[in-house]
mmCIF file of C-alpha atoms and ligand atoms in Angstrom:
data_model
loop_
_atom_site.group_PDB
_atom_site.id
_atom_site.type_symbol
_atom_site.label_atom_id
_atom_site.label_comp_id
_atom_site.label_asym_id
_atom_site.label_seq_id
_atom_site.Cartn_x
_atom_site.Cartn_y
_atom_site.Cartn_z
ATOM 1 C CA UNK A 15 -21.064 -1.973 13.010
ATOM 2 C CA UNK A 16 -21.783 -5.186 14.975
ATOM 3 C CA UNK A 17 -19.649 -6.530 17.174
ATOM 4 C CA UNK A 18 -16.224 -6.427 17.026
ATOM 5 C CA UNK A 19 -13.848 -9.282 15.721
ATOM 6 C CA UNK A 20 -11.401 -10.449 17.648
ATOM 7 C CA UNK A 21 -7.412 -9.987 16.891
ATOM 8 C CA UNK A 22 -6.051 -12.606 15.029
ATOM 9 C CA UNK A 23 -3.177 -15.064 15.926
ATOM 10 C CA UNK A 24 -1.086 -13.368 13.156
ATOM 11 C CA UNK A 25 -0.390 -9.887 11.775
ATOM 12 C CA UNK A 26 -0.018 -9.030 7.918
ATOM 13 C CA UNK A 27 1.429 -5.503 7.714
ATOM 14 C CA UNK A 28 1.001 -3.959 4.297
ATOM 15 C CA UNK A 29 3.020 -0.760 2.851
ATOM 16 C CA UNK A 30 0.688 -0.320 -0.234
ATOM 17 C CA UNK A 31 2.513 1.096 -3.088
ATOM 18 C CA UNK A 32 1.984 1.429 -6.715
ATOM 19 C CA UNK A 33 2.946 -2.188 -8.273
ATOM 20 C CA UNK A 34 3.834 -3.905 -5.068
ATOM 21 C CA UNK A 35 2.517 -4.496 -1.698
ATOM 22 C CA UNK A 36 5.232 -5.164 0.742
ATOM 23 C CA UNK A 37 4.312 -6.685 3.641
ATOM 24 C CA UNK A 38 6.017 -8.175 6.953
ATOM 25 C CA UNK A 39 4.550 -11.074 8.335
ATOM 26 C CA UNK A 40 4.559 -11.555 11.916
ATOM 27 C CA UNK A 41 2.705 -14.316 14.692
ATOM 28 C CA UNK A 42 1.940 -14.363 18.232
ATOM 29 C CA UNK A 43 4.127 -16.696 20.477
ATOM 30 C CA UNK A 44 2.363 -16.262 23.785
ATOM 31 C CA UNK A 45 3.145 -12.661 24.673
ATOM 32 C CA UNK A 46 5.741 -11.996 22.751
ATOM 33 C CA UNK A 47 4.801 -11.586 18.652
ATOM 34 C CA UNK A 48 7.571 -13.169 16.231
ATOM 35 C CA UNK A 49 8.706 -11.492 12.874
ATOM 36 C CA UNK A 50 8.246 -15.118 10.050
ATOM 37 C CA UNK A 51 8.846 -13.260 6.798
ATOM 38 C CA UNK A 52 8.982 -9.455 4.613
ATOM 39 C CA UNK A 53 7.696 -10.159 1.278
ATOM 40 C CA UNK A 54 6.665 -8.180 -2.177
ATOM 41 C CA UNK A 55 4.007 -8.991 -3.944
ATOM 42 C CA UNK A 56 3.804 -7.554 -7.884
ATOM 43 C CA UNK A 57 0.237 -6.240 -8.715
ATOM 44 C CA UNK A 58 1.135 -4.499 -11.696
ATOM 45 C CA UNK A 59 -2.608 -5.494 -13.076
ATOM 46 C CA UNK A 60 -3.763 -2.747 -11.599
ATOM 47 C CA UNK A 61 -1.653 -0.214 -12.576
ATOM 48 C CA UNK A 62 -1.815 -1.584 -15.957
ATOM 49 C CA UNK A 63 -5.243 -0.935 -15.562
ATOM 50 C CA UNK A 64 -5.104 2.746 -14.639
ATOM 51 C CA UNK A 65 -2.096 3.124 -17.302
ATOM 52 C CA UNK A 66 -4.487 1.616 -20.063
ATOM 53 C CA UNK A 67 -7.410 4.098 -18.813
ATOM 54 C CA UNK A 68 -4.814 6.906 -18.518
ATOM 55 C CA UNK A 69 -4.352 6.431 -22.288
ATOM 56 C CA UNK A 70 -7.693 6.243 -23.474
ATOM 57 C CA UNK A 71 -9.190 8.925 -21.619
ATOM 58 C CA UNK A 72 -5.899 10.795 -23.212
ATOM 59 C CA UNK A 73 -6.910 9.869 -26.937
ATOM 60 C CA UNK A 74 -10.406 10.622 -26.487
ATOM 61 C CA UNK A 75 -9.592 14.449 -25.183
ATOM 62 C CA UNK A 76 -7.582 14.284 -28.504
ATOM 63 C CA UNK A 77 -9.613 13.051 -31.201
ATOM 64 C CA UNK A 78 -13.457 13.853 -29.801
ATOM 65 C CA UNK A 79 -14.209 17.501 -31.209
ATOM 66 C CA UNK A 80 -17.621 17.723 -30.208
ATOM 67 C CA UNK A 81 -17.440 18.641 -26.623
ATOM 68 C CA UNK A 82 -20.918 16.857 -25.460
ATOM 69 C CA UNK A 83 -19.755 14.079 -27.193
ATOM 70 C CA UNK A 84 -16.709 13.758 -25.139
ATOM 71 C CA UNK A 85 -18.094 14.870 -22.065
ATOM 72 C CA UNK A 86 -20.304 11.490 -22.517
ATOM 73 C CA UNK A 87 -17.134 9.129 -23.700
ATOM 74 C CA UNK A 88 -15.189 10.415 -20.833
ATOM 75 C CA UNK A 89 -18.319 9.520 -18.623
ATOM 76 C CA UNK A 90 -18.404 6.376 -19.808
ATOM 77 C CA UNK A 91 -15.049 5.513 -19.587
ATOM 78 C CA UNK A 92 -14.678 6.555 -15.816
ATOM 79 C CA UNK A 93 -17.284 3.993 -15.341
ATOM 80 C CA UNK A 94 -15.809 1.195 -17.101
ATOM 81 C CA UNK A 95 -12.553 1.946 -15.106
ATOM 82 C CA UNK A 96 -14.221 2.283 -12.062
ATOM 83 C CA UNK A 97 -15.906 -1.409 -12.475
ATOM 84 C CA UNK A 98 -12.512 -2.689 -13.900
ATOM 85 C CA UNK A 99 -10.495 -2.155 -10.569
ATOM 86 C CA UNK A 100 -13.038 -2.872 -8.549
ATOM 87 C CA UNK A 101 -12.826 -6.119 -9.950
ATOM 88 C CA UNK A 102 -9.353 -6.467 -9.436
ATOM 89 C CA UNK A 103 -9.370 -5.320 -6.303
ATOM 90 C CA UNK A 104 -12.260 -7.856 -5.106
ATOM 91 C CA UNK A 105 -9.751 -10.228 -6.347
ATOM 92 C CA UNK A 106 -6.585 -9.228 -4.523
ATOM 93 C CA UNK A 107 -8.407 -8.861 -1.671
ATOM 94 C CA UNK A 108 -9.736 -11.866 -1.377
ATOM 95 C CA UNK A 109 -6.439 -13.660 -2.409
ATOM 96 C CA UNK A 110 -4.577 -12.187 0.685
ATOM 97 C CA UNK A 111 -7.390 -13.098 3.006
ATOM 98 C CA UNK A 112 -7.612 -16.693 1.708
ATOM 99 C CA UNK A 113 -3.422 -16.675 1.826
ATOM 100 C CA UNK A 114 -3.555 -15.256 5.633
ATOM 101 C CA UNK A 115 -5.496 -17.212 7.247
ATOM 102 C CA UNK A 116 -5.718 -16.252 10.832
ATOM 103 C CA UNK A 117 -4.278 -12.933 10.225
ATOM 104 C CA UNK A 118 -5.126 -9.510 11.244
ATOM 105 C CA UNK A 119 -4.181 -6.592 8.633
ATOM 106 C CA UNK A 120 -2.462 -3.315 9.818
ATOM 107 C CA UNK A 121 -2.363 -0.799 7.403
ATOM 108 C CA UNK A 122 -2.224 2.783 7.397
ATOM 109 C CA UNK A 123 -4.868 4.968 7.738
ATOM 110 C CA UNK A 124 -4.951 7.222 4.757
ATOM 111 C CA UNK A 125 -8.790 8.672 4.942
ATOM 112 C CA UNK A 126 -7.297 12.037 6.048
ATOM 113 C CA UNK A 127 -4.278 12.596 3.968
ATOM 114 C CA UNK A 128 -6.285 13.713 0.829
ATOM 115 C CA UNK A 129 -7.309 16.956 2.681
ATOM 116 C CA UNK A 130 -4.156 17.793 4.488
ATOM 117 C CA UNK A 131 -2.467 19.638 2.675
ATOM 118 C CA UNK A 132 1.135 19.781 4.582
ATOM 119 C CA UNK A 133 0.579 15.808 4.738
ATOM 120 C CA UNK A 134 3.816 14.407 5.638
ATOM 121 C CA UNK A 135 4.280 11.790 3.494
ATOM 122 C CA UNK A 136 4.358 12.929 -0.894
ATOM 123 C CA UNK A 137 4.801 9.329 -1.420
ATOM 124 C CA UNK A 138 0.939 8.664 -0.117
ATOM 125 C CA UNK A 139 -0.536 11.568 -1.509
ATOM 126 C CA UNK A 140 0.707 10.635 -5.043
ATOM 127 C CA UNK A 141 -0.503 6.906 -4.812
ATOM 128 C CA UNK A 142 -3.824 7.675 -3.267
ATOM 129 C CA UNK A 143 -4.530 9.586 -6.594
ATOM 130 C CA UNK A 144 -2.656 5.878 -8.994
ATOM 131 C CA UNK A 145 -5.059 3.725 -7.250
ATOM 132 C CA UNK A 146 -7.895 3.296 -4.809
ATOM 133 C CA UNK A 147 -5.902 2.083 -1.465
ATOM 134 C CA UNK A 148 -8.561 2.886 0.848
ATOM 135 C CA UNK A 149 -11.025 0.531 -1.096
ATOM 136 C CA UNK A 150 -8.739 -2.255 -1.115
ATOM 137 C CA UNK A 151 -8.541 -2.010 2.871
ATOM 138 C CA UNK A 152 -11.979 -1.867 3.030
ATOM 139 C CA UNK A 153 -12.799 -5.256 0.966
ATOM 140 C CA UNK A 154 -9.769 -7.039 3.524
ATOM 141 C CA UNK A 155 -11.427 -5.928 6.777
ATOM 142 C CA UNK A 156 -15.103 -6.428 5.368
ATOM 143 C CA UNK A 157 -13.658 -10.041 3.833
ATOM 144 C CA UNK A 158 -10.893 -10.969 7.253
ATOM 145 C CA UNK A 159 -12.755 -13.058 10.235
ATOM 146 C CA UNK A 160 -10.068 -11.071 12.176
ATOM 147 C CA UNK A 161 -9.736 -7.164 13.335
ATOM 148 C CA UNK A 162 -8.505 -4.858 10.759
ATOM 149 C CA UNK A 163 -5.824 -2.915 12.234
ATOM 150 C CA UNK A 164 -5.252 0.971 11.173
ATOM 151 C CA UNK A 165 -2.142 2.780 12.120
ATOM 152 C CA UNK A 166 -1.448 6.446 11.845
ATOM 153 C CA UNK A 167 0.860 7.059 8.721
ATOM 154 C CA UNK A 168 4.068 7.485 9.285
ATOM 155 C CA UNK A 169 6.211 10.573 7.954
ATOM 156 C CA UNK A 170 9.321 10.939 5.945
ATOM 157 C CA UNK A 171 11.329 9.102 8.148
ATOM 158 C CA UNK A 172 11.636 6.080 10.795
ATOM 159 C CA UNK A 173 13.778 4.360 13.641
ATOM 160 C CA UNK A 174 16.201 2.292 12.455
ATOM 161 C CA UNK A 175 15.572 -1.234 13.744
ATOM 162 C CA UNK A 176 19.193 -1.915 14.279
ATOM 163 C CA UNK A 177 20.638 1.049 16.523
ATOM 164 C CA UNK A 178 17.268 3.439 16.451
ATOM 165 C CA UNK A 179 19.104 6.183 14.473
ATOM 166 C CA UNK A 180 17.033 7.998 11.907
ATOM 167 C CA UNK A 181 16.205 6.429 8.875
ATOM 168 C CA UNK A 182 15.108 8.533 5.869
ATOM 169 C CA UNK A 183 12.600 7.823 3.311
ATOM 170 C CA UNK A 184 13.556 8.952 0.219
ATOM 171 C CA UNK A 185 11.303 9.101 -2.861
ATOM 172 C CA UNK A 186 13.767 6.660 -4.169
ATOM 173 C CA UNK A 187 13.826 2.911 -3.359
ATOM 174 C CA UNK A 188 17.087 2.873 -0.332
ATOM 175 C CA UNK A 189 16.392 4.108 2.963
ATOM 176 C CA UNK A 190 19.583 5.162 4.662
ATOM 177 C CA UNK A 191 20.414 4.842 8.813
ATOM 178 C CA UNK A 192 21.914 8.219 9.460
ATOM 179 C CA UNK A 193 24.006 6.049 12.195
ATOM 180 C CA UNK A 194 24.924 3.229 11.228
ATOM 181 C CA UNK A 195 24.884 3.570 7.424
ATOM 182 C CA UNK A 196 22.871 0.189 7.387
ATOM 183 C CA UNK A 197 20.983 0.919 3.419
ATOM 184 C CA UNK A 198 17.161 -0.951 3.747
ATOM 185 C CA UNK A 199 14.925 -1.419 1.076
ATOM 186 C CA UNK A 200 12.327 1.424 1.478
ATOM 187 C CA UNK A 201 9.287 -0.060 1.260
ATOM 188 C CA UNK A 202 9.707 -3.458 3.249
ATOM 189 C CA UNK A 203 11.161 -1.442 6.084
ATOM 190 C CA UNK A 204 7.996 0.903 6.362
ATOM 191 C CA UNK A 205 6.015 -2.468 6.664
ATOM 192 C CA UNK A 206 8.167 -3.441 9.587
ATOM 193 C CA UNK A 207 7.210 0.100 10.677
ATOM 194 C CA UNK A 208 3.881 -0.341 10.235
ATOM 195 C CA UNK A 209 4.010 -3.942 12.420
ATOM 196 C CA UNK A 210 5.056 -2.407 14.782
ATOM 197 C CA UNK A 211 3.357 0.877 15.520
ATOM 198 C CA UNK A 212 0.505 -1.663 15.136
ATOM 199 C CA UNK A 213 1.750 -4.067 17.885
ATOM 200 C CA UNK A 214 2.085 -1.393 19.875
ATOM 201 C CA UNK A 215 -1.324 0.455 18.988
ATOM 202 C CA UNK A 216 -2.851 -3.645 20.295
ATOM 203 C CA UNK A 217 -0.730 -3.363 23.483
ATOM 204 C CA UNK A 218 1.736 -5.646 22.280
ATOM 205 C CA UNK A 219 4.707 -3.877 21.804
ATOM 206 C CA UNK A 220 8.518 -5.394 21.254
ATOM 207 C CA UNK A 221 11.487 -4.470 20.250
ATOM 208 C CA UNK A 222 12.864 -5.414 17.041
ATOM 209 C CA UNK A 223 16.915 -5.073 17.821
ATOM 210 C CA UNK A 224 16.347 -6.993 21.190
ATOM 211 C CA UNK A 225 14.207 -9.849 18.973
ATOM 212 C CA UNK A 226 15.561 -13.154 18.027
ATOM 213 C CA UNK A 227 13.371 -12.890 14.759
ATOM 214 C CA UNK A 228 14.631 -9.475 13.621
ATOM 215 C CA UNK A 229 18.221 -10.859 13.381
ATOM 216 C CA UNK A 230 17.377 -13.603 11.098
ATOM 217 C CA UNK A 231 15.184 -11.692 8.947
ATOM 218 C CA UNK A 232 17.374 -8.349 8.754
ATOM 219 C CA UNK A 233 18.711 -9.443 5.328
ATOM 220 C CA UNK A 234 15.138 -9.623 4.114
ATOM 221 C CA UNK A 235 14.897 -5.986 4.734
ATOM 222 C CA UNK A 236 18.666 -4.600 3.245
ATOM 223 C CA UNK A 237 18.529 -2.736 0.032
ATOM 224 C CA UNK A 238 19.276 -5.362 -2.756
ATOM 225 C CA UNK A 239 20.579 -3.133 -5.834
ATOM 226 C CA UNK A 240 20.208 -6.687 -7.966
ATOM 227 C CA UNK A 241 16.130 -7.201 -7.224
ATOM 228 C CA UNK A 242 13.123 -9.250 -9.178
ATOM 229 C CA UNK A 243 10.908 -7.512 -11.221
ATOM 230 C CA UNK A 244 8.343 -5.170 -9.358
ATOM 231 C CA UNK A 245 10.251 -4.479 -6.066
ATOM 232 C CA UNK A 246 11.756 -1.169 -7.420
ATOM 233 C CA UNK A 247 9.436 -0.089 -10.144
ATOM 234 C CA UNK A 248 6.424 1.850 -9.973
ATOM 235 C CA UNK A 249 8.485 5.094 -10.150
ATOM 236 C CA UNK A 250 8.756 6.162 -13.327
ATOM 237 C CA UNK A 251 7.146 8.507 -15.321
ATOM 238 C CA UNK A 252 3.755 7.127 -16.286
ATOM 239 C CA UNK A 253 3.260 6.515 -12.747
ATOM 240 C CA UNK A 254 3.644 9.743 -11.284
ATOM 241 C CA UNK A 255 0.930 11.203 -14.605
ATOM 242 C CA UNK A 256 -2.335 12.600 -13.055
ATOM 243 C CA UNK A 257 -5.019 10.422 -13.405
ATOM 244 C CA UNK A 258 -7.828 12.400 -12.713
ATOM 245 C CA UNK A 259 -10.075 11.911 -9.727
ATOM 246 C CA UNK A 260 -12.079 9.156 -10.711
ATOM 247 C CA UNK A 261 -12.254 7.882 -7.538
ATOM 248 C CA UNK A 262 -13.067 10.558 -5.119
ATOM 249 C CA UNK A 263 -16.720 9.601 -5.330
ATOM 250 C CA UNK A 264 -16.414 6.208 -5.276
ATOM 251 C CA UNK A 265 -17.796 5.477 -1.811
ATOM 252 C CA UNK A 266 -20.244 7.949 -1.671
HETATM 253 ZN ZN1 ZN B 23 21.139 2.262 12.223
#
């Protein structure tokens, strides 16, 4: 273990999701911690990746009679796949460390969800089987100078930062305030959520209607209908296909 690294000067939290991570940015201004930016990144390489492994593994169950034979191709392949995203995710990882400098992560903490069964949250359950979140994590705290924060996942729903009604997560991209009727864009908003049960989780909690910050940067978190490429997609029918367990042993 070693000793423990100290809390950075900035936070990076990250909503993981299947071509995008959306993240809110936020930095500490003596006691009080400042929201500076929500932004989606596109990392559709690696669920190219998976899609283009998806496929083969697919044509070799189709066209390999000999079952031995395609025991030993599908063997082979899991490896390759395996090696591919780790790869990739080497590379992400160490792009957002490099890009956050001073920054502690908060992400959720997803080792659990696999085995519970009446897991709140579908949406984590299907992307924990699309790619290998809890690796990526790893490789940022192992990689960050800074502490590694983990939060507990959220459920289906939130607070909305505006009047604290309930916000609901849909499986679709707008999450609606059941007060005010304020429409957010689903995944930036759980990264706000995830700032901030990680603030508080550090002992520094605020809150984000009473925060200069929030009120220039609530824009940044509406529901755009008219969006760039990758901020709503990841939802359609490729990426919901199994694809297989290849990475339940992966850390053992
Ligand atoms: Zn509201």
């Amino acid at each position: 273990m070693g000793r423990r690294k100290p809390l950075g000067s900035r936070f990076v939290a990250s909503d993981l999701n299947f071509n995008t991570i959306d993240s809110t940015v936020a930095s500490k201004e003596g006691e009080t911690v400042k929201l500076r930016q929500a932004r989606t990144e596109p990392i559709g390489r690696i669920a190219r990746i998976q899609n283009d492994f998806s496929r083969r593994r697919r044509r070799i169950q189709l066209h390999i009679k000999n079952p031995k034979k395609r025991a030993k191709k599908l063997k082979e392949t899991r490896g390759r796949q395996r090696n591919r995203i780790r790869d990739a995710l080497q590379k992400l990882s160490a792009e957002q460390v490099r890009e956050n400098p001073g920054a502690s992560f908060v992400f959720e903490r997803l080792t659990r969800i696999r085995e519970n069964d009446n897991a709140k949250s579908k949406k984590l359950r299907t992307y924990l089987n699309r790619w290998p979140y809890r690796m990526y994590q790893s490789m940022v705290e192992y990689k960050s100078t800074f502490r590694t924060v983990y939060v507990s996942p959220g459920g289906t729903s939130s607070r909305c930062p505006v009047c604290g009604g309930k916000v609901r997560h849909p499986a679709w991209a707008v999450s609606r305030c059941e007060k005010c009727g304020a429409d957010y864009g689903r995944d930036r908003l759980s990264s706000l959520e995830i700032l901030l049960r990680g603030m508080r989780l550090c002992g520094q909690p605020f809150a984000v209607s009473a925060d200069a910050s929030w009120r220039l940067m609530r824009d940044e978190y509406l529901y755009a209908p008219a969006v760039p490429d990758g901020w709503r997609a990841g939802w359609t029918e490729a990426a919901n296909a199994p694809n297989g367990n290849v990475y339940e042993n992966i850390h053992s």
